[in-house]
XYZ file of C-alpha atoms in Angstrom:
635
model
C -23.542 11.095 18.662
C -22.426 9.855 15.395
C -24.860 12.212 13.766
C -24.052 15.260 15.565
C -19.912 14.640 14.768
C -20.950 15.175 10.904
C -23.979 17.682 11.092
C -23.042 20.336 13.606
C -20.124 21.699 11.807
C -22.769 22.054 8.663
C -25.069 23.546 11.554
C -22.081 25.848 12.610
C -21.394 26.679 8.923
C -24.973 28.287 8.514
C -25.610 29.455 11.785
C -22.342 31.299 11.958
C -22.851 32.898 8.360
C -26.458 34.029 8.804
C -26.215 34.714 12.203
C -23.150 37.280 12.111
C -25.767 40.220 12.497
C -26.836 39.043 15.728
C -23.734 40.109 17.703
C -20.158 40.736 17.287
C -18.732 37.439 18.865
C -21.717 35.410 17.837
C -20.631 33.678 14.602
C -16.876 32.851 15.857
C -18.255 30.984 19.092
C -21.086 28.993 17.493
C -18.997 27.772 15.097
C -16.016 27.368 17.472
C -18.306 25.425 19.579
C -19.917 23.329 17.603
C -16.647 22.305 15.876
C -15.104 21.934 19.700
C -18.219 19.575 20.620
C -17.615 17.452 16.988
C -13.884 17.034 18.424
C -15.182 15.338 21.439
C -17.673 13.060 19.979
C -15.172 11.881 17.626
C -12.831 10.941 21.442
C -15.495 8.726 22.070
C -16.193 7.246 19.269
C -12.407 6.168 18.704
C -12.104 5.309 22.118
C -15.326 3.342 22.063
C -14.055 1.822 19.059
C -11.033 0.728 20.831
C -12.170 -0.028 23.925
C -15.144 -1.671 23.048
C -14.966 -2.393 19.503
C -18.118 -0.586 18.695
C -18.222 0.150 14.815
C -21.325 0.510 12.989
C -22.636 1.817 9.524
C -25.890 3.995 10.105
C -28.062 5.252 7.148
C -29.188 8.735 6.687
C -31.195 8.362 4.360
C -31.375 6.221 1.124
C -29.703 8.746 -1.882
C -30.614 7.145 -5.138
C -32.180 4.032 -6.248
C -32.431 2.662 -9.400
C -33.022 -1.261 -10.259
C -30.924 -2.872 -8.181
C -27.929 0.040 -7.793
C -28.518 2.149 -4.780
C -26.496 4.787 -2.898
C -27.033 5.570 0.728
C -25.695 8.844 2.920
C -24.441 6.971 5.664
C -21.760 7.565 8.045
C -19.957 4.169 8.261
C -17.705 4.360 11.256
C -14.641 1.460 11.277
C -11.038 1.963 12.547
C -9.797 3.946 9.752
C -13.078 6.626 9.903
C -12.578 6.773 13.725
C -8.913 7.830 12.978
C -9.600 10.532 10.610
C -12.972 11.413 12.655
C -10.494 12.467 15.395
C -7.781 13.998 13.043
C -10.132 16.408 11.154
C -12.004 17.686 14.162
C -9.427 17.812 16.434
C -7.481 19.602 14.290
C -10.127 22.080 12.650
C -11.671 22.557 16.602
C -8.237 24.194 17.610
C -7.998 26.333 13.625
C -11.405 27.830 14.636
C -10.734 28.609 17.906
C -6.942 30.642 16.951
C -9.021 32.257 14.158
C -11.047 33.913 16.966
C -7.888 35.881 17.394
C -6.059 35.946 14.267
C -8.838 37.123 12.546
C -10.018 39.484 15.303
C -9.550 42.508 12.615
C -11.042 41.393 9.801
C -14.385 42.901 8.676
C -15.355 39.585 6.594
C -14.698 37.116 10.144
C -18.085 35.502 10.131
C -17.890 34.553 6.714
C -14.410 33.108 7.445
C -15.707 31.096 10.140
C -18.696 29.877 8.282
C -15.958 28.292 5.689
C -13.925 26.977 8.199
C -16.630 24.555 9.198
C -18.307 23.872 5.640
C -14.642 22.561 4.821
C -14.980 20.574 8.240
C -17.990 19.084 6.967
C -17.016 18.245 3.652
C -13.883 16.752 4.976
C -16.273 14.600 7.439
C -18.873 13.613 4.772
C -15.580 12.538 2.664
C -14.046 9.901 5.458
C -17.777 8.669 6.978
C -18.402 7.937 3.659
C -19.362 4.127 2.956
C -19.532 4.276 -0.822
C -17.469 6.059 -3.915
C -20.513 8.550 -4.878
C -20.581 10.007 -1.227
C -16.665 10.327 -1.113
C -16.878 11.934 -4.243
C -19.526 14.442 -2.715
C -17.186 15.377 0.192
C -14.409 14.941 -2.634
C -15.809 18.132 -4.413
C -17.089 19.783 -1.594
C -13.156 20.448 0.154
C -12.084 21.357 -3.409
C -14.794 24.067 -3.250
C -14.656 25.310 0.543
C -10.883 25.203 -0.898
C -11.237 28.255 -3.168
C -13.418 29.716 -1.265
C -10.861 29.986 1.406
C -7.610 30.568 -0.220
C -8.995 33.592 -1.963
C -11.345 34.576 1.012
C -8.934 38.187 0.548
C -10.757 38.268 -2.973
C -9.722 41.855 -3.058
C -6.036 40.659 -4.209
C -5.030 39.246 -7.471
C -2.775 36.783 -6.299
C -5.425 35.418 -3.924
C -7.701 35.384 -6.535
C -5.312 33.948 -9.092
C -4.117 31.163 -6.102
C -8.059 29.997 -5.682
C -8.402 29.766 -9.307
C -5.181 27.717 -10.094
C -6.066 25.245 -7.175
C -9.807 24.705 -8.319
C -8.267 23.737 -12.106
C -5.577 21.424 -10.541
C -7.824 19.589 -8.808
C -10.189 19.158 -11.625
C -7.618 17.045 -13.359
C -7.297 15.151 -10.292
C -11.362 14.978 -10.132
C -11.579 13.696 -13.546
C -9.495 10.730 -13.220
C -11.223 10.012 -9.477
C -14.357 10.127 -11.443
C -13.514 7.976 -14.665
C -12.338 5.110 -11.556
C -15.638 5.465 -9.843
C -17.594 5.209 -13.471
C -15.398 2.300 -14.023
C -16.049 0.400 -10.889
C -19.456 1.147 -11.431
C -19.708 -0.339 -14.805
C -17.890 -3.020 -13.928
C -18.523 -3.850 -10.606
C -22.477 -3.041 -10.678
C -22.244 -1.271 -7.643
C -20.387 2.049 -5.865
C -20.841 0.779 -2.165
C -16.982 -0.333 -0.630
C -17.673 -2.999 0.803
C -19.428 -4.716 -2.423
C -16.621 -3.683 -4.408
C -13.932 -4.804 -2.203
C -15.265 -8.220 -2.066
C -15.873 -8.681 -5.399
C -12.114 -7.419 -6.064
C -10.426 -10.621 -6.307
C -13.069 -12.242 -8.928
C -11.825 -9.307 -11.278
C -7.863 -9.511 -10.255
C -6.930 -11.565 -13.696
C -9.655 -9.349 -15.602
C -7.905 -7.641 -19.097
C -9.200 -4.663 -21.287
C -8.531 -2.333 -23.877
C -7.651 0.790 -22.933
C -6.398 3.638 -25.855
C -5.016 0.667 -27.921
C -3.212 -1.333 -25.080
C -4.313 -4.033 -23.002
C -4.291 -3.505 -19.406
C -5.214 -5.092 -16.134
C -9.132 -3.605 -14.479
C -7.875 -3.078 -11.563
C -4.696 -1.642 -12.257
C -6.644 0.727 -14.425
C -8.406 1.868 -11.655
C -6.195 2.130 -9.548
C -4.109 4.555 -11.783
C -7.076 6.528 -12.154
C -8.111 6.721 -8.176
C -4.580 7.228 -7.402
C -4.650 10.886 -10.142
C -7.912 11.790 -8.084
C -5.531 11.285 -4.865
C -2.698 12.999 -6.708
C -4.370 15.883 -7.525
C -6.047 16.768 -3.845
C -2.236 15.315 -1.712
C -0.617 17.682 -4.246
C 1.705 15.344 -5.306
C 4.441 15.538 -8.074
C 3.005 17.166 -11.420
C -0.066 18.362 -9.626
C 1.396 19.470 -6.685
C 1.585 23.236 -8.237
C -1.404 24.728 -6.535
C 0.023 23.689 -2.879
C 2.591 26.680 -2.317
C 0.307 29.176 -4.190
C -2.516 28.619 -1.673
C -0.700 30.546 0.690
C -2.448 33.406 -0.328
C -5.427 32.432 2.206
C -5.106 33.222 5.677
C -3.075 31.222 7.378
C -5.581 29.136 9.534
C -6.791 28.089 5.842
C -3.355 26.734 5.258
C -3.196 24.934 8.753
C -6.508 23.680 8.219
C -5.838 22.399 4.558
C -2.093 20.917 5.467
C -2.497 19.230 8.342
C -6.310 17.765 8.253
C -8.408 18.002 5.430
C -8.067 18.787 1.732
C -4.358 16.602 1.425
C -4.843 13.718 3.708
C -8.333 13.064 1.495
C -5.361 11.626 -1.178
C -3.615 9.599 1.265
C -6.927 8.333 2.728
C -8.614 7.503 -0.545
C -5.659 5.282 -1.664
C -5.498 3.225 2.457
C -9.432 3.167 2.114
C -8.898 1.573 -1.203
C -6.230 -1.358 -0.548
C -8.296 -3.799 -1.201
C -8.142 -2.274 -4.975
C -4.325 -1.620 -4.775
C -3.569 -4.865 -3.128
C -4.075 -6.680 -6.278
C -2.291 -3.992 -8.428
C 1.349 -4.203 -8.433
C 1.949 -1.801 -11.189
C -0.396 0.233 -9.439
C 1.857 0.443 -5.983
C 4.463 0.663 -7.950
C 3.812 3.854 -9.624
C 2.412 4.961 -6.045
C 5.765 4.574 -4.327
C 7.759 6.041 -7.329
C 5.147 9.436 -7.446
C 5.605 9.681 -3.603
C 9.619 9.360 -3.888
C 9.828 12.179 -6.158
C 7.669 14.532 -4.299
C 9.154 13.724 -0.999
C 12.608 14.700 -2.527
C 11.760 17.296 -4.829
C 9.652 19.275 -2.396
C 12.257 18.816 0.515
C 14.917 20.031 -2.236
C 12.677 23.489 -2.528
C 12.067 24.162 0.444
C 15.786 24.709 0.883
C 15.654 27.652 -0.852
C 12.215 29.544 0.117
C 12.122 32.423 1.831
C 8.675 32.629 2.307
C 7.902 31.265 6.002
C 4.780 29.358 4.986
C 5.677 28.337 1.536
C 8.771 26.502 3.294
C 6.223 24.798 5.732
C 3.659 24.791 2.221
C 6.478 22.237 1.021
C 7.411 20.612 3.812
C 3.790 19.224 3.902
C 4.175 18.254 0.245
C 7.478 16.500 0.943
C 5.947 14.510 4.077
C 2.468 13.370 2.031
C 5.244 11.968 -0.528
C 6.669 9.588 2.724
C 2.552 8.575 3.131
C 2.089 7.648 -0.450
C 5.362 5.689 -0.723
C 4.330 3.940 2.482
C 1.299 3.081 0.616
C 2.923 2.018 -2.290
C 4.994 -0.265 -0.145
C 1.712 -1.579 1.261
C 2.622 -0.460 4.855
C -1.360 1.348 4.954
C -1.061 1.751 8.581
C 2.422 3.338 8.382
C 1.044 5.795 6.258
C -1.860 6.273 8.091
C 0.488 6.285 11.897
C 2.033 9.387 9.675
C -0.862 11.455 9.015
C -2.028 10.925 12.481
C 1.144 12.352 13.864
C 1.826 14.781 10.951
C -1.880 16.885 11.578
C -0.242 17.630 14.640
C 3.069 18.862 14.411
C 2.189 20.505 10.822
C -0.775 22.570 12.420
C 1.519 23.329 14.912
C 4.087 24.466 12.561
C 1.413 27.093 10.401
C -0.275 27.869 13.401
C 3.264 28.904 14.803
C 4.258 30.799 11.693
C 0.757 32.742 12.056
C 1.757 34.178 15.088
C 5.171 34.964 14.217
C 3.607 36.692 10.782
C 0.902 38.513 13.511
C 3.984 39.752 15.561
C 6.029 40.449 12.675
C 3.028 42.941 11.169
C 2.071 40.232 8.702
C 5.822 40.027 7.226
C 6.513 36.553 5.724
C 10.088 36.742 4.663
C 12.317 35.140 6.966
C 15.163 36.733 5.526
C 13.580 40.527 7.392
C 13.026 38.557 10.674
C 15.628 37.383 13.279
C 16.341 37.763 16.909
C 13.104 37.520 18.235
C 13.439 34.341 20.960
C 13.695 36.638 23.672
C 10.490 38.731 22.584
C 8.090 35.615 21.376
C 9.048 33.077 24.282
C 5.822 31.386 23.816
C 6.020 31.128 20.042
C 9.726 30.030 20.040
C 9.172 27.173 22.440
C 6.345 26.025 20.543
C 7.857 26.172 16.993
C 10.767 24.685 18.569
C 8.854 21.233 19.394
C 7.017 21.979 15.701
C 10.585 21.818 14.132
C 11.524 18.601 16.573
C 9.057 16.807 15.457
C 8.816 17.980 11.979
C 12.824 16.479 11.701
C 12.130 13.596 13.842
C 14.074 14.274 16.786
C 14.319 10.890 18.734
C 11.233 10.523 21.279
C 8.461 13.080 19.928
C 5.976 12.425 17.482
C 7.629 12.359 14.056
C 10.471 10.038 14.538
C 8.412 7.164 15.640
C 6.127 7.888 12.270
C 8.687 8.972 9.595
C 11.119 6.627 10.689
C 8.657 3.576 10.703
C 7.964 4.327 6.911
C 11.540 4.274 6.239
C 12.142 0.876 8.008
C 9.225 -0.835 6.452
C 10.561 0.334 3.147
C 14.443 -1.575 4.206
C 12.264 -4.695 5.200
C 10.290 -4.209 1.796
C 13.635 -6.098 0.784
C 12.797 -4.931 -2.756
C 15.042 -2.935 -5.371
C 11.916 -0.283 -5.010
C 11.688 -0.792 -1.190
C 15.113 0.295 -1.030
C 15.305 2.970 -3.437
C 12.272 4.520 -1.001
C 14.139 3.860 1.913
C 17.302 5.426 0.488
C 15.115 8.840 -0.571
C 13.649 8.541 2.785
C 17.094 9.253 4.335
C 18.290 11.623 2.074
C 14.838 13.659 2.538
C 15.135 13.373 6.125
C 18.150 14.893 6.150
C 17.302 18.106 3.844
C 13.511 18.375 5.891
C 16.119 18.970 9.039
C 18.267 21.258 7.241
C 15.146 23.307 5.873
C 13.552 23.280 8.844
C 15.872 24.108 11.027
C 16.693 27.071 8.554
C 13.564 29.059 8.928
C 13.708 28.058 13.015
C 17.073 29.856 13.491
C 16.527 32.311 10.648
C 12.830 33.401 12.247
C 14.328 33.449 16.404
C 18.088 33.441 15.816
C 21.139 36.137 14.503
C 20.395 39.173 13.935
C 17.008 41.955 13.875
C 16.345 41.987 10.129
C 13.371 44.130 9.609
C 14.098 47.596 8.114
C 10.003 48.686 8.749
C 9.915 48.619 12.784
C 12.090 47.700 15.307
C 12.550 44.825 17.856
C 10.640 46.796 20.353
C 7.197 46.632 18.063
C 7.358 42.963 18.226
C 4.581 41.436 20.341
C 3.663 37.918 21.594
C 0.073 36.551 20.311
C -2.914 37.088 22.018
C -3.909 33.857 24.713
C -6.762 32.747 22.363
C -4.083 32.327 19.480
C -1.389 30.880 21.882
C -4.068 28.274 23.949
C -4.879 26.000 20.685
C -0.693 25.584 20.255
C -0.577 24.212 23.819
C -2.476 21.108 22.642
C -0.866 20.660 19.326
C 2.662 20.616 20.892
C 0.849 18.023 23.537
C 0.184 15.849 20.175
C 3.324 16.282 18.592
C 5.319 15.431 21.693
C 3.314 12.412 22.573
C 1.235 11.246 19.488
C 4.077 9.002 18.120
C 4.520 7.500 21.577
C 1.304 6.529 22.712
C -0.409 5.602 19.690
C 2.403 3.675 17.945
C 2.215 0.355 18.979
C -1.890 0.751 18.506
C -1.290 1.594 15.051
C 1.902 0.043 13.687
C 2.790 -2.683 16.687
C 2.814 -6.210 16.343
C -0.947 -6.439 17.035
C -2.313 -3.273 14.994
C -4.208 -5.579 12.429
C -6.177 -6.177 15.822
C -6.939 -2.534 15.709
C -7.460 -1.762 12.162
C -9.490 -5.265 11.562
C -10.736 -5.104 8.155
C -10.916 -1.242 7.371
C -7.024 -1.800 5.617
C -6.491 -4.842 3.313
C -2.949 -6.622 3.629
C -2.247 -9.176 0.852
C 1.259 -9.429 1.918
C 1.911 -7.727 4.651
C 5.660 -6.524 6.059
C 6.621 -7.828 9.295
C 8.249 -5.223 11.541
C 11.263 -6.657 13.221
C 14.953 -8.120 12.207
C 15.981 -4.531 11.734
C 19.497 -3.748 11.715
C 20.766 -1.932 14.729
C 22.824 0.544 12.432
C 19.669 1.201 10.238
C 17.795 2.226 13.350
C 20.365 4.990 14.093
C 21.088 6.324 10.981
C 18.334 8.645 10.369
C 18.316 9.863 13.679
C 22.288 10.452 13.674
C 22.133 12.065 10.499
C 18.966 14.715 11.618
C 21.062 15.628 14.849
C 24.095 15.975 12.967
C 22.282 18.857 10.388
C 21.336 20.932 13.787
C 24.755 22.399 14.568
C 25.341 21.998 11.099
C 22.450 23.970 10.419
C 23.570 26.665 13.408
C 27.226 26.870 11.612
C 25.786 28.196 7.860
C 22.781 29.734 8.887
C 23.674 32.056 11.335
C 27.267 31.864 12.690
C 28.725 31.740 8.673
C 25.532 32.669 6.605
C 28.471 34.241 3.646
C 29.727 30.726 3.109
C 26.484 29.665 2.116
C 26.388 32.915 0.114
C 29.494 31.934 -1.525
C 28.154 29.162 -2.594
C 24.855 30.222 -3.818
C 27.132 32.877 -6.337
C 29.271 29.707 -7.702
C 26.172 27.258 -8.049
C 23.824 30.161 -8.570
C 22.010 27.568 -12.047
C 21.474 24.986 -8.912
C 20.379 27.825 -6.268
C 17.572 29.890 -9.181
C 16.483 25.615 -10.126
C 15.538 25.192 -6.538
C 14.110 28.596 -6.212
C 12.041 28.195 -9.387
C 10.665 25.067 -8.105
C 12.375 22.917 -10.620
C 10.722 25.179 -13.261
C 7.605 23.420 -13.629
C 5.269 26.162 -12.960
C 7.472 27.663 -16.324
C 6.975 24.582 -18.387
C 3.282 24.228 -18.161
C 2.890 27.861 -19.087
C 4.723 27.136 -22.022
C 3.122 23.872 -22.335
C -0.444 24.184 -21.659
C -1.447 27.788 -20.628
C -0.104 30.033 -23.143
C -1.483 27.785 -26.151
C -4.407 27.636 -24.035
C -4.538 31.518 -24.094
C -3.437 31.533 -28.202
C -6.606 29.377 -29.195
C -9.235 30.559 -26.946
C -7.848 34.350 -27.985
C -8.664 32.811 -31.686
C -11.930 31.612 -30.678
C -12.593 35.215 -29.084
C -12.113 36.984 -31.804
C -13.562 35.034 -34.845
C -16.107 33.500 -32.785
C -17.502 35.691 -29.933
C -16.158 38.901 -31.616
C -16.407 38.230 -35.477
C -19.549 35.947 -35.328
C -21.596 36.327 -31.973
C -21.241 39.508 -31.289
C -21.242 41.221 -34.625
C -24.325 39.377 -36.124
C -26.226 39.207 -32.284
C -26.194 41.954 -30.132
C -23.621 43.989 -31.469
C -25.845 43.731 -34.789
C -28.706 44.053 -33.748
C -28.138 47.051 -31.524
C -26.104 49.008 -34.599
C -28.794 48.263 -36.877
C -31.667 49.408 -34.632
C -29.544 52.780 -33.927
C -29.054 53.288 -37.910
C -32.775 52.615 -38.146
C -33.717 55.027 -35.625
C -31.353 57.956 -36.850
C -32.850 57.775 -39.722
C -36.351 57.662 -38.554
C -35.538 60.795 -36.621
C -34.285 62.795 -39.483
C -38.435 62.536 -40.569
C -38.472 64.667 -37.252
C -38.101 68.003 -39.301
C -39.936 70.079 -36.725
C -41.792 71.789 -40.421
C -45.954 71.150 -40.835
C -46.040 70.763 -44.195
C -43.466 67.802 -43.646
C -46.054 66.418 -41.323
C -48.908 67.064 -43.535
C -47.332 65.530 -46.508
C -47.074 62.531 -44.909
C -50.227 62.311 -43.332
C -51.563 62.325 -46.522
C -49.236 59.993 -47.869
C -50.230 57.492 -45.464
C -54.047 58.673 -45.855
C -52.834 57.552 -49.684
C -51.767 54.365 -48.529
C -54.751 53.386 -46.943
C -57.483 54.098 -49.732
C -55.081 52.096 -52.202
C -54.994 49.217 -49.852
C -58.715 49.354 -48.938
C -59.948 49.882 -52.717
C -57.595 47.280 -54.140
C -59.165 44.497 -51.006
């Protein structure tokens, strides 16, 4: 069973490509299948794991070997793999099966399909993974099923130019990942985790020179894991790629948000407490990164007008709660939060999908509006989406979100607070963004100027049945699974797959703390209402008097502008030097180029012997005939 979770979706991948000649349907249902039957292994497995406390590590087959290092394909299942086991196939089962319909049009489908579950695979290889070289395999593998995907429309230049710009972000990411694992291994001796994590504390007081300044092992690789993590969670300075990867279709996006590519950040940093544990500066930094992308994607998203680039940086905001969790060494907080989050966040894309499908693939929410009536089905479900999303009191998001903000108060540490401070304050814009494109998208007014209301249609069942289970999750999720994961008792549960070296009790919480979030998010709904649709030219008015604060938020804090001027346009100076004197001036002109003009000026003038005259030919038939004698009588 364990087998079959990881290998059919590789099964499905090839199948479904190489098999799309064999009928029209063919490709979408073996992979949707497969995928689907992945899901439910995974059920059991968690719920054998939980019941029955069944965990196991079973070997594949034996990768390298070399002295005494070895490295093993295994697929190590413990509480925190049985988790994400669950997360990424439930999750990717329901994105293949809305595909079916969302895609129904395109000529390229079984291609699409095939990607969806290579990127399931990679993303399973990555969490079954018991040592760094095989997480590094599934690592690389999302980051390449990622380009493949967001510029599966290869035919368009932005699609093209959003694959490219989130393969070379994550490279920076995947070259400090990969300067931890060589560090580990040179240190440590060994790659496998559970080797490494016990030989952790022998190396806590460990010092070395790094670039001229003496710094802790571990907390050097932590800092380095934790730019790998960076890099794939999209967080603060390499979270650039995120919003530009909604160029792919949007199942991609659902797909990539909610259970793959940018949990494998958040899961790389709870797999690797141990590590962290002993790393203050380390957690430190975490906390501080995941602060500033919670806030400063929440801040953005106020502003977008693109329906999936607002939910694009709502999932950036909400992977900055997870890593500040982390940072505050609440693991299974962050963890509680992903589990919850894959649900209401596929919910969310998988919602704006349909509204794009009935909106004639539109994605400005400022030409939308007034379509409750006309998309029942869709409304209600991006209704609970946006619930959740805010953390209205009772569904899946307010028992997660607001669990990470209390363990930050009881933190009871300057940083602790500071996180639990942003925590509000981004709770509090995620409403007021969120409830933006809800109202903007179903409420008001009939904004399109291309077709009218009448042209609007509800998705197809097969797009509209895989929503029906993610609102299930995102209602219930938070509910049933919290005290499991964050309750008194979790460490019973999570057992030794998350490290706590001093772990945060969850009780004497203030009454008032407990109701401030959730006042404040309720408050922003009528709030929300009041600007938005009742009064949108007050909110105009004030966009024309703050209009320096309104184009800062819309230009994303101008960082995409800054590393242009930083990094890509001297990039472009000296490789358009090295073009020109090197490939140009030196390569070309003395190698092909050269070649090929000197064998043309050799051959025009070898043809003007051509003279078409036979005395020309006869004179040099005898001077050759001349030649020859000389050469023979002087031998």
């Amino acid at each position: 069973m364990e087998y079959a979770i990881l290998f059919l979706p590789l099964a499905g991948a090839f199948i479904g490509y190489f098999g799309k000649s064999i009928s029209k349907y063919f490709s979408e249902i073996t992979t949707s299948l497969f995928v689907v039957i992945s899901a439910i292994f995974s059920l059991l497995v968690f719920w054998n794991g939980y019941q029955n406390d069944i965990y196991a590590n079973y070997l594949i087959f034996e990768w390298i070997s070399s002295g005494s290092f070895t490295a093993n394909w295994s697929i190590n299942i413990d509480p925190l793999t049985s988790v994400m086991l669950v997360v990424v196939t439930f999750v990717s089962a329901l994105v293949h099966i809305y595909s079916i319909g969302y895609m129904n049009h395109d000529p390229y489908k079984p291609r699409f399909m095939s990607y969806l579950s290579l990127f399931t695979f990679s993303m399973l290889a990555l969490v079954v993974s018991d040592n760094f070289l095989q997480l590094f395999f599934g690592w690389e593998g999302v980051g390449l099923c990622s380009y493949l995907l967001i510029g599966f429309w290869y035919k368009k230049e932005t699609a093209n130019n959003a694959a490219i710009k989130a393969f070379i972000v994550n490279r920076i990411g995947d070259f400090g990942l990969a300067i931890g694992i060589f560090l580990i291994f040179y240190y440590f001796g060994t790659i496998n985790f559970e080797e490494v994590f016990q030989a952790t504390e022998n190396f806590a007081e460990k010092k070395l020179f790094f670039l001229g300044i003496e710094i802790n092992l571990i907390t050097l690789i932590c800092i380095f894991l934790f730019i790998g993590a960076m890099g794939k969670s999209a967080q603060f300075l390499l979270h650039t790629w995120l919003p530009d990867a909604m160029e792919g279709p949007t199942p991609v996006s659902a797909l990539i948000h909610a259970a793959t590519m940018v949990t494998a950040g958040v899961f790389l940093v709870v797999r690797c407490s141990p590590l962290f544990e002993y790393s203050h500066l380390a957690l430190n930094l975490v906390t501080i990164i995941g602060m500033i992308t919670a806030l400063f994607a929440a801040s953005v998203a106020l502003v977008q007008n693109d329906i999936k680039k607002i939910v694009a940086y709502s999932t950036c905001s909400q992977l900055g709660y997870m890593f500040f969790a982390t940072g505050i060494g609440a693991y299974h907080v962050a963890m509680f939060h992903l589990f919850t989050h894959a649900f209401f966040k596929a919910l969310l894309f998988l919602g704006a999908g349909s509204v794009i499908h009935a909106f004639k693939d539109e994605q400005d929410i400022r030409n939308m509006g007034g379509v409750r009536k006309k998309l029942p089905f869709t409304y209600l479900f991006m209704l609970i989406g946006t619930l959740a999303l805010t953390g209205f009191p009772f569904l899946s998001g307010f028992y997660s979100k607001d669990a990470i903000i209390e363990f930050a108060y009881l933190k009871n540490s300057s940083l602790g607070n500071y996180a639990a401070t942003i925590g509000i304050l981004t709770a509090v814009l995620t409403s007021i963004y969120s409830w933006r494109l809800f109202f903007k998208v179903f409420h008001g007014p009939y904004n399109n100027k291309k077709f009218s209301i009448n042209e609007t249609n509800e998705s197809p069942l097969i797009m509209l049945l895989p929503l029906v289970f993610l609102s299930a999750g995102a209602v219930l999720s938070g509910y049933i699974f919290k005290n499991i994961f964050i309750g008194h008792h979790s460490n019973d549960f999570w057992q030794t797959s998350i490290f706590f070296l001093n772990e945060i009790k969850h009780d004497a919480i203030p009454f008032w703390f407990l109701l401030l979030t959730p006042i404040l998010v309720l408050i922003t709904i009528p709030i929300s209402y009041y600007f938005y649709i009742l009064k949108p030219e007050v909110l105009m008015d004030l966009k024309n008097t703050n209009t320096p604060l309104y184009n800062f938020l819309l230009n994303k804090w101008y960082i995409d502008e800054l590393y242009e001027k930083i990094f890509v346009n001297p990039a472009k100076k000296i490789g358009s030097f090295f073009w020109k004197i090197g490939d140009v001036g030196i390569i070309d002109k003395f190698g092909p180029d050269g070649i090929s003009k000197l064998i043309k000026i050799l051959s025009n003038r070898t043809g003007r012997l051509q003279t078409g005259f036979i005395y020309d030919y006869a004179f040099v038939m005898l001077l050759g005939l001349s030649i020859l004698l000389t050469y023979l009588i002087l031998k």
